[in-house]
Structures are given as C-alpha cells and as structure tokens.
PDB file of C-alpha atoms in Angstrom:
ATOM      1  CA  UNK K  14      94.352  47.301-143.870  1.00 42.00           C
ATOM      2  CA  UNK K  15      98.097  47.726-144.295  1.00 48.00           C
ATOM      3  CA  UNK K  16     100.287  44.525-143.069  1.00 49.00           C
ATOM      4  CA  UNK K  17     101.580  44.674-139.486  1.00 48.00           C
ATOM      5  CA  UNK K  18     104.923  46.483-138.910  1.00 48.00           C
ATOM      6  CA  UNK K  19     106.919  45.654-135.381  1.00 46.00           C
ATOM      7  CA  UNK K  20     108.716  47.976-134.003  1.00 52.00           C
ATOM      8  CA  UNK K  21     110.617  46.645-130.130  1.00 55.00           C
ATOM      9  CA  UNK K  22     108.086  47.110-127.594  1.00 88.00           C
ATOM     10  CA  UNK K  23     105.212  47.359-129.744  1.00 89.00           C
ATOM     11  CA  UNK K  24     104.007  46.403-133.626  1.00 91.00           C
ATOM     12  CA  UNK K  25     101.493  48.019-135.203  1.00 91.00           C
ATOM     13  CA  UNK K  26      98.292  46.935-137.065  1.00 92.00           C
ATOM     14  CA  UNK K  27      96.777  49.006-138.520  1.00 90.00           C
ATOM     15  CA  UNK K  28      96.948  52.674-136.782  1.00 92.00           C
ATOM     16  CA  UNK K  29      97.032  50.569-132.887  1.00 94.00           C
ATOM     17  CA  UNK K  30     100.461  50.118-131.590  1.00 95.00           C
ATOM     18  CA  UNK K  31     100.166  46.626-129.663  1.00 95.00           C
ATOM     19  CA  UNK K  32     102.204  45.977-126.931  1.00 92.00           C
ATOM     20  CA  UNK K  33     105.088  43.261-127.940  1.00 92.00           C
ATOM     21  CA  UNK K  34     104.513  41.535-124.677  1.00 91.00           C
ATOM     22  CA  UNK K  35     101.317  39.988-126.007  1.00 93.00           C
ATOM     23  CA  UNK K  36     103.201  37.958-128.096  1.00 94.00           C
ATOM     24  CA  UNK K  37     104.975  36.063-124.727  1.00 92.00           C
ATOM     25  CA  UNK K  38     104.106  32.908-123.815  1.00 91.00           C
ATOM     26  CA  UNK K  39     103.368  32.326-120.357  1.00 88.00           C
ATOM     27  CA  UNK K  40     102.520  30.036-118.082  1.00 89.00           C
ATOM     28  CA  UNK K  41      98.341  31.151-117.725  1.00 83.00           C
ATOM     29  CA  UNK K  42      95.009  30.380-118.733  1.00 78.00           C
ATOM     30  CA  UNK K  43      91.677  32.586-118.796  1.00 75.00           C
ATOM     31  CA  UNK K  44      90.704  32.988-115.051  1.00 73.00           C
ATOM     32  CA  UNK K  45      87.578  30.801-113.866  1.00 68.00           C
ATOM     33  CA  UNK K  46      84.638  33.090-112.565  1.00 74.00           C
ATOM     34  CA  UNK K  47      83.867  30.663-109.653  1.00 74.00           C
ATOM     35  CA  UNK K  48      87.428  31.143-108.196  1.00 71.00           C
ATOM     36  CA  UNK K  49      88.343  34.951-109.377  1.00 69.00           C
ATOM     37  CA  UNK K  50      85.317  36.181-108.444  1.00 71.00           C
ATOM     38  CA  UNK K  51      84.875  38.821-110.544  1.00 70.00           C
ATOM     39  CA  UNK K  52      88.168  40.241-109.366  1.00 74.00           C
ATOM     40  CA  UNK K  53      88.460  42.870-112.114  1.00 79.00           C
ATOM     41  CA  UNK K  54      85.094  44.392-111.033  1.00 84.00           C
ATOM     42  CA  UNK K  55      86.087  45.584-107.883  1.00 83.00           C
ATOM     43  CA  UNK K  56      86.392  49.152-108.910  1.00 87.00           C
ATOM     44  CA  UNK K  57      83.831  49.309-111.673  1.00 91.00           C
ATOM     45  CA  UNK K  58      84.730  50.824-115.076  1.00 93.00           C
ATOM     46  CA  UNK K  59      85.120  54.082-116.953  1.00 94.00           C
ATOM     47  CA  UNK K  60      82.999  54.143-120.062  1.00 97.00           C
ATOM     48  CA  UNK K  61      81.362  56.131-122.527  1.00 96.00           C
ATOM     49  CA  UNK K  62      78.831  58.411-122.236  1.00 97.00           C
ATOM     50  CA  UNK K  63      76.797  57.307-125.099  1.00 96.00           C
ATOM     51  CA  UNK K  64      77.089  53.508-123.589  1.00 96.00           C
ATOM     52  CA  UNK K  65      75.714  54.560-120.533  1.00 98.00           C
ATOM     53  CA  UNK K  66      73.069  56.429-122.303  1.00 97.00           C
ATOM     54  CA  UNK K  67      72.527  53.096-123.799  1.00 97.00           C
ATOM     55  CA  UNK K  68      72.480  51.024-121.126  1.00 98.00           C
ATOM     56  CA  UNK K  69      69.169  53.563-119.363  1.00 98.00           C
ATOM     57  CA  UNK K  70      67.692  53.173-122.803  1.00 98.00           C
ATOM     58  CA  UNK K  71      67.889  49.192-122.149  1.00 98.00           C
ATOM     59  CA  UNK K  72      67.236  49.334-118.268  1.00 98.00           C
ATOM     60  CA  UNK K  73      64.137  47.498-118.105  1.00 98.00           C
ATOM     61  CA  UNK K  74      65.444  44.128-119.883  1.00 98.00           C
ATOM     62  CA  UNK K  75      68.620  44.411-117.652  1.00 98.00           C
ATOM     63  CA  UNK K  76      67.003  44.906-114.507  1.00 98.00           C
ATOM     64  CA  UNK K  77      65.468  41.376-114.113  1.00 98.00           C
ATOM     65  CA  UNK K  78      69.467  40.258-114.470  1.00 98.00           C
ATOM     66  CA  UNK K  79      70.162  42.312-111.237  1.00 98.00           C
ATOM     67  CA  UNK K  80      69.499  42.057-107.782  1.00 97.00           C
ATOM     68  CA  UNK K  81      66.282  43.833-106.568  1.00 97.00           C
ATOM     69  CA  UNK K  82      68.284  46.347-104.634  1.00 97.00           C
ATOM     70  CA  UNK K  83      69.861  47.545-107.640  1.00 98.00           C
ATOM     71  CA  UNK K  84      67.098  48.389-110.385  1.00 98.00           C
ATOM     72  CA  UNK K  85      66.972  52.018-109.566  1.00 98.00           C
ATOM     73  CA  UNK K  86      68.720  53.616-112.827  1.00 98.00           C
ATOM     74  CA  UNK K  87      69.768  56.639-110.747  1.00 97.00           C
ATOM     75  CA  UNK K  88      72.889  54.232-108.872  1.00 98.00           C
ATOM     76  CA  UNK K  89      74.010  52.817-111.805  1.00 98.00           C
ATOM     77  CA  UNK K  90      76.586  55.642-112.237  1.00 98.00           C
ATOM     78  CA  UNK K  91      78.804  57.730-110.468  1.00 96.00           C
ATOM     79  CA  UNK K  92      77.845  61.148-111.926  1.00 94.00           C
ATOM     80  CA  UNK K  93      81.087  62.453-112.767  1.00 95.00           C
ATOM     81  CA  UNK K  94      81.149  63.130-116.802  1.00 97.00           C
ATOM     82  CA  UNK K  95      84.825  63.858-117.808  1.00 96.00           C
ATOM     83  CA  UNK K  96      86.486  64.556-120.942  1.00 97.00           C
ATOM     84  CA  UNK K  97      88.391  61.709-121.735  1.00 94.00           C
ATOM     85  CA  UNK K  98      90.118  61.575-125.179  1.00 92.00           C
ATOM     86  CA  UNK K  99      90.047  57.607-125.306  1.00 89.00           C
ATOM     87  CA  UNK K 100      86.318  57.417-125.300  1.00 93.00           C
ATOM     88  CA  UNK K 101      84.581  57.656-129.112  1.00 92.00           C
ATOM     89  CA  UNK K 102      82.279  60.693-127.942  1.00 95.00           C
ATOM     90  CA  UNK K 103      85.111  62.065-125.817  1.00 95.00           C
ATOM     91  CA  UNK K 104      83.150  61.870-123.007  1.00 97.00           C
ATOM     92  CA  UNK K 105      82.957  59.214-119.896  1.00 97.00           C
ATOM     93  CA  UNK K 106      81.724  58.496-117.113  1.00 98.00           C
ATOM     94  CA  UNK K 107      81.859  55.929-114.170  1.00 97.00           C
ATOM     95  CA  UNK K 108      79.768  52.901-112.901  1.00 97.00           C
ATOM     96  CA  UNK K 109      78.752  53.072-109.114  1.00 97.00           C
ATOM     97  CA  UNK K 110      80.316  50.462-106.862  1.00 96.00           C
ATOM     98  CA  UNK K 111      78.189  48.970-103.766  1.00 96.00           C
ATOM     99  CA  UNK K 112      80.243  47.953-100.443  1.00 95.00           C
ATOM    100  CA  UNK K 113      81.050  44.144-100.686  1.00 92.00           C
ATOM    101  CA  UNK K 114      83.421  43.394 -97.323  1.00 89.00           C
ATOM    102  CA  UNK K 115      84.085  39.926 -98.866  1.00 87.00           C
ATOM    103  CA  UNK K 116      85.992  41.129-101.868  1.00 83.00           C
ATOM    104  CA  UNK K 117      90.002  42.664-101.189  1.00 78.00           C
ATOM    105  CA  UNK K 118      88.952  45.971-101.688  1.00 81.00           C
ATOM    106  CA  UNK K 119      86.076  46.275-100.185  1.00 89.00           C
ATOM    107  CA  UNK K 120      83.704  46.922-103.254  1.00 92.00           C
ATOM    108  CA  UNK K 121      82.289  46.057-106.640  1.00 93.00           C
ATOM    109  CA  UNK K 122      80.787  47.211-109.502  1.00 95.00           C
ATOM    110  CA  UNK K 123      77.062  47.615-108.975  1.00 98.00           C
ATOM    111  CA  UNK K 124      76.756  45.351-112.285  1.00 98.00           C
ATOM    112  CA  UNK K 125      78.149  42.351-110.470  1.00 95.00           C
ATOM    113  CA  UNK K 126      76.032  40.015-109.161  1.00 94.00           C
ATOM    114  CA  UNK K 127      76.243  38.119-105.749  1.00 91.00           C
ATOM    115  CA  UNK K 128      76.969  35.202-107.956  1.00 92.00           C
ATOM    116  CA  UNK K 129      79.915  37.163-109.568  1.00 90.00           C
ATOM    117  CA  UNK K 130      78.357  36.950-113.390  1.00 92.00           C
ATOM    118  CA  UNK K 131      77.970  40.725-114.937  1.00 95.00           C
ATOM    119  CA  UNK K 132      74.000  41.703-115.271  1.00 97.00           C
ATOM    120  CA  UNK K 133      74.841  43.271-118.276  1.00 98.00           C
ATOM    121  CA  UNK K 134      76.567  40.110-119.515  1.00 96.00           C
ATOM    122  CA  UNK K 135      73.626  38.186-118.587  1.00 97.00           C
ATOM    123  CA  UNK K 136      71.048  40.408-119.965  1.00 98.00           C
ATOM    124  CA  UNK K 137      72.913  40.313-123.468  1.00 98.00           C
ATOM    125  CA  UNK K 138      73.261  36.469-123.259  1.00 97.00           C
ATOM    126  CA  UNK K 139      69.250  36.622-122.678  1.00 97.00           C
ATOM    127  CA  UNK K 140      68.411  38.471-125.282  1.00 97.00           C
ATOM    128  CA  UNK K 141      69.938  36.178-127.753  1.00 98.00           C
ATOM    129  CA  UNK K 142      72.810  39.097-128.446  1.00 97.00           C
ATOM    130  CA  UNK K 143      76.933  38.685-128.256  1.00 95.00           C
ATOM    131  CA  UNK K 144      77.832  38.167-124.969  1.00 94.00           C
ATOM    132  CA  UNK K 145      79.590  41.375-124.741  1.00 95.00           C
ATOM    133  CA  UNK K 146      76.578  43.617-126.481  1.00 97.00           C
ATOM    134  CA  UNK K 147      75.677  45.417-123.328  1.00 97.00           C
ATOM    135  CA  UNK K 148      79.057  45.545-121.616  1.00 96.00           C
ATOM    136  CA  UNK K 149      81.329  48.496-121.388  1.00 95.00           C
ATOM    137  CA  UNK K 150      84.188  48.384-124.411  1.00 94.00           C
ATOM    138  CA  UNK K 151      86.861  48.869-121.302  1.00 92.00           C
ATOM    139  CA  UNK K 152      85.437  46.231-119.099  1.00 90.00           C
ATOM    140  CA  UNK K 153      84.837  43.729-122.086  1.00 93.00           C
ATOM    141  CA  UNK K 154      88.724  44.606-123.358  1.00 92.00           C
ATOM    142  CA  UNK K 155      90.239  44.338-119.514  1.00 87.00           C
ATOM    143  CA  UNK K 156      92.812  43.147-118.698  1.00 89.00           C
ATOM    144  CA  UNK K 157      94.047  44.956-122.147  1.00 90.00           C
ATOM    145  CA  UNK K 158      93.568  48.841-122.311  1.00 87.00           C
ATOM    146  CA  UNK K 159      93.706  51.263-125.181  1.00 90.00           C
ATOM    147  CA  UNK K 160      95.694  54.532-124.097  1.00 87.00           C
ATOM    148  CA  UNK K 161      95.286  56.524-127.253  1.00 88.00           C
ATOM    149  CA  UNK K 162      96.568  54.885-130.133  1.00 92.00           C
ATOM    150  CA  UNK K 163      98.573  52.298-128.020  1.00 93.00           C
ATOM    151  CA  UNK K 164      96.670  48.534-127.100  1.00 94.00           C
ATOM    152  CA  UNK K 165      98.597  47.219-124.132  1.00 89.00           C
ATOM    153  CA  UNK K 166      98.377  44.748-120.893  1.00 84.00           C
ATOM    154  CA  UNK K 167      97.240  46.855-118.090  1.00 77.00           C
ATOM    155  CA  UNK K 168      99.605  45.177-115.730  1.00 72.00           C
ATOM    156  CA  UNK K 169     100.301  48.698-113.780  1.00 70.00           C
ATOM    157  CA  UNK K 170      96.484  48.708-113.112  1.00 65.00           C
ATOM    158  CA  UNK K 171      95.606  48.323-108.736  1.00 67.00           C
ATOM    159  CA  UNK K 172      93.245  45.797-109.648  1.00 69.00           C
ATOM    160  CA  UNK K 173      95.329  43.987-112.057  1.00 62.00           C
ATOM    161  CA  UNK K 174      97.754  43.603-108.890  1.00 62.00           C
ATOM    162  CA  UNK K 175      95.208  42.708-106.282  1.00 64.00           C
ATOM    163  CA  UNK K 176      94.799  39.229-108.339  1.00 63.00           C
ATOM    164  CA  UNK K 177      92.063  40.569-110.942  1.00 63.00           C
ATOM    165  CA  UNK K 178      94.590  40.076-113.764  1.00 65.00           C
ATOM    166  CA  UNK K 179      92.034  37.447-115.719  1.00 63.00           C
ATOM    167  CA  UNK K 180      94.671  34.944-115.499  1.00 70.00           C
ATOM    168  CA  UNK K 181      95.219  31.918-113.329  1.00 69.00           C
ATOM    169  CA  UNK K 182      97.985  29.510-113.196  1.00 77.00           C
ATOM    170  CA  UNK K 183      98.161  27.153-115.484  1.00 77.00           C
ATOM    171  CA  UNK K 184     101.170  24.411-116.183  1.00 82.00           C
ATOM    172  CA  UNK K 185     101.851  24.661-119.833  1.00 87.00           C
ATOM    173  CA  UNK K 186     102.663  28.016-121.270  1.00 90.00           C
ATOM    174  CA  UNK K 187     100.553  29.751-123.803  1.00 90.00           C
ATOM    175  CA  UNK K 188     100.957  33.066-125.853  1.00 93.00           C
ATOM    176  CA  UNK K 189      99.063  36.018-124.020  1.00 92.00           C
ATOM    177  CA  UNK K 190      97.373  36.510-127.680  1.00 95.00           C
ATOM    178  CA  UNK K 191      96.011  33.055-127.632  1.00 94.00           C
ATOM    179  CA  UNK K 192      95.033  33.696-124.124  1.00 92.00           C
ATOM    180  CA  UNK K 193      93.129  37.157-125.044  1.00 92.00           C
ATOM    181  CA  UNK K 194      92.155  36.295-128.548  1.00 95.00           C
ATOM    182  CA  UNK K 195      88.596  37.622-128.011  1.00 94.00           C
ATOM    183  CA  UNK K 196      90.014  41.328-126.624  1.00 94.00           C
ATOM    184  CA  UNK K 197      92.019  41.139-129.183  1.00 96.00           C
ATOM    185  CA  UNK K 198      89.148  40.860-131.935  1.00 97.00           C
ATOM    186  CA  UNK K 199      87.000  43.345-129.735  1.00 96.00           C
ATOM    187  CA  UNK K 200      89.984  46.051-130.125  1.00 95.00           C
ATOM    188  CA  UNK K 201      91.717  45.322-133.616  1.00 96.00           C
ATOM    189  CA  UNK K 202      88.847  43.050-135.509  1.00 96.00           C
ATOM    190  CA  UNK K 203      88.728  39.527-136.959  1.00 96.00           C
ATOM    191  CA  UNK K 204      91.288  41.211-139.569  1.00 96.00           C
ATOM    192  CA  UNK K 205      93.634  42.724-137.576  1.00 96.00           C
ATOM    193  CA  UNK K 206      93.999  39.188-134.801  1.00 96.00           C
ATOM    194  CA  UNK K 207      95.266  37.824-138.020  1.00 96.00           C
ATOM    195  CA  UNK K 208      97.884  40.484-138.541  1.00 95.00           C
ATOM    196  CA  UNK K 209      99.091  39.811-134.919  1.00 95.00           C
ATOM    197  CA  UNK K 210      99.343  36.141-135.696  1.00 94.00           C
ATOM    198  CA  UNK K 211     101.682  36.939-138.978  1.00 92.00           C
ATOM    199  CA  UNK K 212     103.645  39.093-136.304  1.00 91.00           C
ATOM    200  CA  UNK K 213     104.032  36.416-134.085  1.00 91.00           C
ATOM    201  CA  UNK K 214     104.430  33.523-136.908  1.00 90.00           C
ATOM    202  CA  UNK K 215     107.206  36.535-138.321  1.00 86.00           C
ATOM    203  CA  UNK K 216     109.478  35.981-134.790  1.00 77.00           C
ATOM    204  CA  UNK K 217     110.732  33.169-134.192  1.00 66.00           C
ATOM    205  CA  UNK K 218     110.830  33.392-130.510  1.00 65.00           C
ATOM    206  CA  UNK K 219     107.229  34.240-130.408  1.00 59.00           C
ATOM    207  CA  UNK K 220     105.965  31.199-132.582  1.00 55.00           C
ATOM    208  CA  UNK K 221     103.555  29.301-130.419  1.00 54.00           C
TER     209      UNK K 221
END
C-alpha cells in the first residue's frame, strides 16, 4: 500500500479519501449502550444483499439471540432490493424496523433487542466469532460511512442528529481516530489505521 497523501478536507490511504475531520480532537468518548440506547438503530441499516443472504443462511443460531416475536426470517427485511453502487455485489437491501414508542423516533431495527444489545452482535459473540462477524459492514462502520471512494463522519445523517452519533460527552478531548479506531480498521485495515496515524503524527495540529 502506497503512503498516505493529504489533501485539505480529506487524505488518502490507499484508494479511500478519509475525511480530515477525523483527525480533530474533541471533547467525546465511545457512547455507553446502557445510556444511548442503541440510538443509531432506530432506522435500521442498508446492507448487502449477499449479507442478508448470509444472515438466513445463519438464522437458526441467531434466533435464540432474539426475542421470540422476531424469529420469523420473513421480517427480518424490508423487501426492497436496490442497486446501490457502494455495496460489493451492487445490490442492497434494508432491515425491517418494529414500532418502539420509547425510542425518539418511534422505531428500531428489528435486530435490537429490548435490552438494546444487537442479536446479531450477540449471536457472533456466542459463537466464539469477532464481535462484528454477523453485523452489517454499514452498521458495524456507523457513525463513519463510505460514499464511493470517500470514508467520512456521517454527521448529516437524521439519526446522527437525533443523539445516535456514538459519542457522549466526555471532559478531556480525544482525536475522533482514536475514538473510532475499530471503524477505522473495519474500513481501511490494520495497515491502513497506521497510515492515518503517520497523517496525523505528519500535522502538527492534529498530533494527539
């Protein structure tokens, strides 16, 4: 992989432009499940076909991690295949949301739990896989997106302004790629985190 090149409001690693502003420090920490809620769930996620196909292949070790009133296979998704050039097959499709009147928006993704831990999460943990095995790539990556060749905070996101940002307030001030070191892996790999870190060790007012 070729060494990271910055370029204003984003550097690139590789053939991903990253968004500059993930080099900030800010005053956050990761969000706390207990408190959030699950905010960033209220909508469900967009994901790829082939994951979904993957996800009915492995339905009967996630069911157990869901709610009885959710193991039919049939409401785990929304039906509506798009093309979507952001998605590896090119194809996507939605998860199915379930009324919640608790939450600000009214809903959640039918993957969330009453205890607001992901079944998929908790099937993946289970099985003695990464954490993240079973989870959608956009869902794990949240509250970073990839919009073609560009990785970016998804700060314009409705949910991302309703509170599910994946951040809380925190007194000491941290760079967002310390904060999201683990989307950052998921998106760019072990190798490319490091080339963010020599961008960020390159600028002097982005050193941590």
């Amino acid at each position: 992989m070729e060494g990271p090149t910055f370029e204003g409001p984003t550097f690139g690693v590789g053939i991903i432009k990253v968004d500059s502003r993930l080099l900030e420090s800010r005053p956050v920490a990761r969000c706390l499940v207990d408190v959030c809620r699950g905010g960033c769930c209220g909508h469900g996620v967009r994901l790829d076909l082939a994951d979904a196909s993957r996800i009915v292949e492995e339905a009967e070790l996630i069911k157990p991690h869901l709610p009885l009133d959710r193991h039919d296979v049939k409401n785990w998704f929304d039906g509506d295949v798009c093309e979507d050039e952001d998605f590896p097959s090119g194809w996507m499709v939605g998860t199915e949301v379930v009324a919640d009147h608790t939450r600000p928006d009214g809903t959640k993704c039918v993957f969330l739990r009453d205890d607001n831990f992901c079944g998929l999460q908790a099937a993946s943990i289970a099985l003695g896989r990464h954490h993240w095995d079973l989870k959608p790539f956009y869902c794990a990556l949240f509250p970073l997106v990839l919009v073609g060749d560009t990785l970016q905070l998804d700060d314009e996101n409705a949910i991302y302004k309703l509170g599910g940002s994946c951040q809380r307030a925190e007194v000491v001030s941290t760079p967002l790629y310390q904060v999201f070191k683990d989307e950052l892996i998921l998106a760019l790999g072990e190798d490319g985190y490091n080339q963010v870190l020599a961008v960020a060790a390159s600028q002097p007012e982005f050193r941590a």
